[in-house]
Structure formats: C-alpha cells, structure tokens
mmCIF file of C-alpha atoms and ligand atoms in Angstrom:
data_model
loop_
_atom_site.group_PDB
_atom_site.id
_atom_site.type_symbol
_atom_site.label_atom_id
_atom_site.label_comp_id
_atom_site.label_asym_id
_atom_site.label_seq_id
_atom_site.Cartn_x
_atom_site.Cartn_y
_atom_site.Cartn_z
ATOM 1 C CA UNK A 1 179.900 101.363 76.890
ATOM 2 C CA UNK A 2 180.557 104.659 75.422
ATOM 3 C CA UNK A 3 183.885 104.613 73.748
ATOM 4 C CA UNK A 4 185.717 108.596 73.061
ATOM 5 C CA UNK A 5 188.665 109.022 71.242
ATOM 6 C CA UNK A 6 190.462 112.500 71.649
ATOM 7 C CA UNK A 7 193.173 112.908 68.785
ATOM 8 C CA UNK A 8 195.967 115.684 68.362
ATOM 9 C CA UNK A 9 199.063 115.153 66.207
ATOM 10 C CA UNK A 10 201.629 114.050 68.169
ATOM 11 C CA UNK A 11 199.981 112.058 70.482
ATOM 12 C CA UNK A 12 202.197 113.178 73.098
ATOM 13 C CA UNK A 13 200.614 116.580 74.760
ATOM 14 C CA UNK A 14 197.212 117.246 74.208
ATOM 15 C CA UNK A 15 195.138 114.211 73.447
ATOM 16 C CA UNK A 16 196.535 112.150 76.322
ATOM 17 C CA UNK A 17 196.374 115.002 78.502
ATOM 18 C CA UNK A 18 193.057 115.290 76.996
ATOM 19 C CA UNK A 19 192.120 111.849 77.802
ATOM 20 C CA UNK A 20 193.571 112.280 81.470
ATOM 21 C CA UNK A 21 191.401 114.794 82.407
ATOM 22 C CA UNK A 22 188.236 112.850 80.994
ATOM 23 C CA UNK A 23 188.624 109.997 82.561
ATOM 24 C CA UNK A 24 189.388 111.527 85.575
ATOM 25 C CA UNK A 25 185.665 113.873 85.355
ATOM 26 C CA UNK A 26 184.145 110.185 84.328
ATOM 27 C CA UNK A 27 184.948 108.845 87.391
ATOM 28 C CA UNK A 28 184.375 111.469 89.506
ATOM 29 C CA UNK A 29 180.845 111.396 87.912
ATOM 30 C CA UNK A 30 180.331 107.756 88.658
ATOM 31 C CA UNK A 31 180.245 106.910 85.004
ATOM 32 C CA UNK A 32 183.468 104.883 85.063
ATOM 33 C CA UNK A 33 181.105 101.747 84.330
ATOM 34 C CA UNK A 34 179.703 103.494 81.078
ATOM 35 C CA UNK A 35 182.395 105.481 79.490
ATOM 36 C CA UNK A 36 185.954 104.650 78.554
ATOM 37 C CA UNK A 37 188.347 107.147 76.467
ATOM 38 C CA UNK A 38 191.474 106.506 74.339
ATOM 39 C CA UNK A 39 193.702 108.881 72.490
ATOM 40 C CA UNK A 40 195.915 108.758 69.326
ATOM 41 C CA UNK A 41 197.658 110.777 67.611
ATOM 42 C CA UNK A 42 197.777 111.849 63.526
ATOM 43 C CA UNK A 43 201.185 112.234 62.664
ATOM 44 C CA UNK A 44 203.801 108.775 63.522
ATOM 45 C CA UNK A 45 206.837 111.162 65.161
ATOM 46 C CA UNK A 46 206.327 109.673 68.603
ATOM 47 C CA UNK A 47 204.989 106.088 67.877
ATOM 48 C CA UNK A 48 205.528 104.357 71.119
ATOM 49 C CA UNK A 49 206.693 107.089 73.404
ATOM 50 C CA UNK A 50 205.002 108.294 76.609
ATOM 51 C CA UNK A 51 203.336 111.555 76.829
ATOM 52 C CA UNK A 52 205.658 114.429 77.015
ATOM 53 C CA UNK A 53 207.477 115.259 80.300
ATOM 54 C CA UNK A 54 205.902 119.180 80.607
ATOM 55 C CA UNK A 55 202.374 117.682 80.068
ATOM 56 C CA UNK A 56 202.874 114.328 82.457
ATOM 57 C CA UNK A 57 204.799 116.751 85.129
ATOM 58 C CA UNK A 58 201.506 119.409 84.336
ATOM 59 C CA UNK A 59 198.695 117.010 84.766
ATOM 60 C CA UNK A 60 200.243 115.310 87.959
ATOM 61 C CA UNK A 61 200.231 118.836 89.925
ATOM 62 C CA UNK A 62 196.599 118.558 88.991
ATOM 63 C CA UNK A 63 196.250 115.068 90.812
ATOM 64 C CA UNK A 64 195.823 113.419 87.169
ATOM 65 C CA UNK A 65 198.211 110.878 85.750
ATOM 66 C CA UNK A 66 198.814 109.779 82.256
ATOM 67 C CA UNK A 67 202.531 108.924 82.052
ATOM 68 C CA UNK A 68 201.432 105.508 81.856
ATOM 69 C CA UNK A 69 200.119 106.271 78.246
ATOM 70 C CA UNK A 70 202.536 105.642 74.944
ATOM 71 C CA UNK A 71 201.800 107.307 71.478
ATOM 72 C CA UNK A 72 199.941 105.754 68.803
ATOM 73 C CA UNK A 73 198.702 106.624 65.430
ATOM 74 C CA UNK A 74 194.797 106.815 64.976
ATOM 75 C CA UNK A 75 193.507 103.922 62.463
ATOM 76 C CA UNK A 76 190.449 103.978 60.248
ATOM 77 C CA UNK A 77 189.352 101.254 62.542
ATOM 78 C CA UNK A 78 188.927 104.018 65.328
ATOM 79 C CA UNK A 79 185.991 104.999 63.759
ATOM 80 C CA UNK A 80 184.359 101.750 63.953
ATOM 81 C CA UNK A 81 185.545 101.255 67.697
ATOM 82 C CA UNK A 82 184.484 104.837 68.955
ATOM 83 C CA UNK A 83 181.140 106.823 69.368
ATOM 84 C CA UNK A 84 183.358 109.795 69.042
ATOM 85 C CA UNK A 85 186.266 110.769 67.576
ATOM 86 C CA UNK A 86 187.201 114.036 68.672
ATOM 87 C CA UNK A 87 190.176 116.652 67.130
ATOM 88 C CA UNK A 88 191.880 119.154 69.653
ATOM 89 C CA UNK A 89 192.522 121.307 66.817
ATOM 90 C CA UNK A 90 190.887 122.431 63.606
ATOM 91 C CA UNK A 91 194.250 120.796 61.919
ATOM 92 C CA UNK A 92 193.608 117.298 62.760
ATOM 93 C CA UNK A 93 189.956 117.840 62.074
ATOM 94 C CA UNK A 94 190.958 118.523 58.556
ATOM 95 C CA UNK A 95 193.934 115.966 58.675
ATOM 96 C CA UNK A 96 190.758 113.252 59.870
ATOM 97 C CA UNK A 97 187.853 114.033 57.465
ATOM 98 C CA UNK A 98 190.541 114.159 54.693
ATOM 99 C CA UNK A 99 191.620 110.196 55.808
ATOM 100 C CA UNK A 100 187.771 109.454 56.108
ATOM 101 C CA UNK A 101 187.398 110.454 52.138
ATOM 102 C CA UNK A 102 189.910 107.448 51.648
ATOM 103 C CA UNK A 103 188.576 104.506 53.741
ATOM 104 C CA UNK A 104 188.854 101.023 52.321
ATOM 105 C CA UNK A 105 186.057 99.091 52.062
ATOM 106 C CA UNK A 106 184.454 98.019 55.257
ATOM 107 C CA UNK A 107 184.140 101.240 56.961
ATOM 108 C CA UNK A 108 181.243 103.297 56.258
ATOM 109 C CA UNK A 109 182.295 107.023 55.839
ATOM 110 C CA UNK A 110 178.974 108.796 56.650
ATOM 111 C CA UNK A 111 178.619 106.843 59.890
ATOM 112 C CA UNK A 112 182.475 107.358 60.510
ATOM 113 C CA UNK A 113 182.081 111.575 59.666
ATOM 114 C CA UNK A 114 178.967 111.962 61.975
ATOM 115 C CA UNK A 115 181.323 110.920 65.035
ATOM 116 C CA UNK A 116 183.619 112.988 63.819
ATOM 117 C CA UNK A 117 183.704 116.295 65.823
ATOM 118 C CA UNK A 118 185.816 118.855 67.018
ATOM 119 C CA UNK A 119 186.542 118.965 71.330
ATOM 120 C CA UNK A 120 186.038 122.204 72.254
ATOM 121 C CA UNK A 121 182.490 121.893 70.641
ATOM 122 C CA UNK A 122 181.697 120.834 74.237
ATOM 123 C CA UNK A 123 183.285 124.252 76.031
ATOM 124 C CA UNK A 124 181.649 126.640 74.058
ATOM 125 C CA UNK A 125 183.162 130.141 74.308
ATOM 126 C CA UNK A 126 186.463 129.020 74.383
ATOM 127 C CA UNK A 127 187.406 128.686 70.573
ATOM 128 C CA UNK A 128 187.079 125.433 68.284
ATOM 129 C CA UNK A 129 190.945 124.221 68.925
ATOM 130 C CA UNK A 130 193.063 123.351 71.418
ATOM 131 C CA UNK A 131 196.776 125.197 71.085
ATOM 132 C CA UNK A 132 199.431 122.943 70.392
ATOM 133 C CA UNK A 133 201.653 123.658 73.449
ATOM 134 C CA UNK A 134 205.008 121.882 72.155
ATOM 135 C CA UNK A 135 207.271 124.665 71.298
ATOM 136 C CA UNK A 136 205.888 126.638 73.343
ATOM 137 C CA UNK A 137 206.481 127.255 77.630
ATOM 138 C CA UNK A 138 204.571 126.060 80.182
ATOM 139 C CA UNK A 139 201.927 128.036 80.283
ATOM 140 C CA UNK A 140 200.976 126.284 77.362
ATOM 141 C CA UNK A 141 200.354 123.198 78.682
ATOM 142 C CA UNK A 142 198.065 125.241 82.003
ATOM 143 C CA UNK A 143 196.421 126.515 78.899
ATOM 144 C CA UNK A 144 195.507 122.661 77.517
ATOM 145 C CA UNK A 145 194.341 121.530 81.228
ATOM 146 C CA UNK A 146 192.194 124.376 81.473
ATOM 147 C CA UNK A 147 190.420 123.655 77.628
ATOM 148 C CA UNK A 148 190.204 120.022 78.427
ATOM 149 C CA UNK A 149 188.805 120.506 81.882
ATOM 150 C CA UNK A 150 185.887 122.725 80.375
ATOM 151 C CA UNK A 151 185.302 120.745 77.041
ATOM 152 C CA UNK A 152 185.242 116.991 79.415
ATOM 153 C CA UNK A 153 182.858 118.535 81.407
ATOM 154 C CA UNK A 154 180.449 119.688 78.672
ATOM 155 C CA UNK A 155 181.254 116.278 76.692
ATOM 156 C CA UNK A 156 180.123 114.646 80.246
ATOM 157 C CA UNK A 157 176.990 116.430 80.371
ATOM 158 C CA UNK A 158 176.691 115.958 76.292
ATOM 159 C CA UNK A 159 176.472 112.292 76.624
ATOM 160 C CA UNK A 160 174.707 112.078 79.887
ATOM 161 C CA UNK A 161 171.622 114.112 78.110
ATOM 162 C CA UNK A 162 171.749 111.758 75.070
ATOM 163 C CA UNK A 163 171.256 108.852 77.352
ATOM 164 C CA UNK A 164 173.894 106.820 77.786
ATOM 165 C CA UNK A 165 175.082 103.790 77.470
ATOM 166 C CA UNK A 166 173.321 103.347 73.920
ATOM 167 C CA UNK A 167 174.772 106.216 72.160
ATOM 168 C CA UNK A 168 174.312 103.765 69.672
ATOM 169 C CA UNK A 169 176.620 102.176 66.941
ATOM 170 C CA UNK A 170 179.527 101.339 67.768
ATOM 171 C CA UNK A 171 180.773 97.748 67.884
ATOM 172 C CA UNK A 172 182.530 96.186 71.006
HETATM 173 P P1 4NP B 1 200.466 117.182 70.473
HETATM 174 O O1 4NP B 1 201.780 118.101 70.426
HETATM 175 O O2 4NP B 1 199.919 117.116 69.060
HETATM 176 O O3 4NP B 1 199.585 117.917 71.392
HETATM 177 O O4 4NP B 1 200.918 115.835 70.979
HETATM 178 C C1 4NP B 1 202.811 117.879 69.508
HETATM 179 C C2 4NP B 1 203.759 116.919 69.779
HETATM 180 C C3 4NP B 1 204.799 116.720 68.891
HETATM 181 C C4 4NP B 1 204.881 117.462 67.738
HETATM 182 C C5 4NP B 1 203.924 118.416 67.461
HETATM 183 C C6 4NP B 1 202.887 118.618 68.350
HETATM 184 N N1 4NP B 1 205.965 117.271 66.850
HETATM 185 O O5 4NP B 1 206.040 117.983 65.845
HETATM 186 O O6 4NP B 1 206.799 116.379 67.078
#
C-alpha cells in the first residue's frame, strides 16, 4: 500500500480537500486497493474540528465528500507511516523540513526529507503552492479544487509510472 499525506496549516481547507479529491481520482482509477491518503495539518488551531464549511459545502457540489474528516496535527511519525508527505504551500514546506532538522532519535531524517515534497510538483505549470483560501471568498476554495484536481492526477500518474505498490519504505 502506498500511503500519501497532503499537509496545509490548518488542517481544515486545503489538505482535506486535498485528500478528497485524491481519493476520489484513486478510486476512479481502480487503485483504491493500492493507495490510501491522509491529511494533517501544521499549526494546532483546529485540533479536532471538521473541515471548514466553504470547503465541505465546495467539494460536495463537486460530488466529493470530506466532512467526515476532523483536524489533526502532522507528527514526526508521519514520515515513517507515509511514502509521501506532501505541502500545499511553500510555507508548510519550510514549516516541515524545519521539524525534520529536529527529529528524535528513531526517525531517520534523510529518508524522512526525500518524501518530503511539495503538491503541485505533480501539476506542473500551475505554481509550487496551493493559496490558502481562509480569509478569502469562495472563489478561493474553486481555486483549491481546481490545483488539487490537476496535482492528484499527475501524483496518480507519478506513482503509477514508479510501479506501485512497492514505492518502497515505508512501514505498515
Ligand atoms: P488550511 O487553511 O491551512 O488550508 O486549512 C487555514 C485554516 C485555518 C487557518 C489558516 C489557514 N487559521 O489561521 O486558523
């Protein structure tokens, strides 16, 4: 099993929304057997809480549903559990490699930065980050869908190409 984590800073807009749209692609790909996706956020404002209202209300007029989700901070463990940990924005990016210089023992930080990577690596053309829609209107969050539906279906094709299911590495 190939295990993707998409991580923003809330945990509340883009990452699940992220993750939505992924595993919806997955499945439509007949890779639901081989690929599974989480999300988490950086920052702890929302610890618990489902996704926000504009992005559940945004995804569902696109037949995908993630209200089900709640908010969670990522862990260093992540990087053990996940082929790929992937930022929406070049903020977390930073925000992650900075956590990866301080792992405790047990995690190996060159194996934990090579799966670290940013999204919209997979939709090139589009820019390296996703825009954090929260203060913003809904054309924001039309904005995220659109990013994520690109970047899930390069990341789709990405891991298809490098043969999965033994991406290789990652325990459980
Ligand atoms: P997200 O959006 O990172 O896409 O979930 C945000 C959600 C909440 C906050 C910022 C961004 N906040 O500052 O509470």
């Amino acid at each position: 099993m190939i295990k993707v984590l998409f991580v923003c800073l809330g945990n509340i807009c883009r990452s699940p929304t992220a993750r939505g749209v992924f595993e919806a692609r997955v499945r439509a790909a007949g890779l639901g057997h081989a690929i599974a996706a989480d999300s988490a956020g950086t920052g702890d404002y929302h610890l618990g809480e489902s996704p926000d209202t504009r992005a559940v209300r945004a995804a569902r007029a696109r037949g995908i549903e993630i209200g089900h989700y709640r908010a969670r901070q990522v862990t260093p463990e992540d990087f053990r559990r996940h082929h790929l940990v992937l930022a929406m924005d070049r903020a977390n990016h930073r925000a992650l490699a900075h956590a990866l210089a301080h792992l405790g023992p047990g995690i190996d930080g060159d194996a934990a930065r090579a799966r670290l990577r940013l999204f919209l690596e997979f939709a090139p053309g589009l820019g390296e980050s996703v825009p954090d829609p929260y203060y913003g209107g809904p054309d924001g969050f039309e904005r995220v869908l659109d990013l994520c539906e690109a970047a899930s279906d390069g990341l789709i094709r990405h891991l298809a190409a490098d043969g999965y299911p033994s991406a290789g590495g990652a325990s459980g």
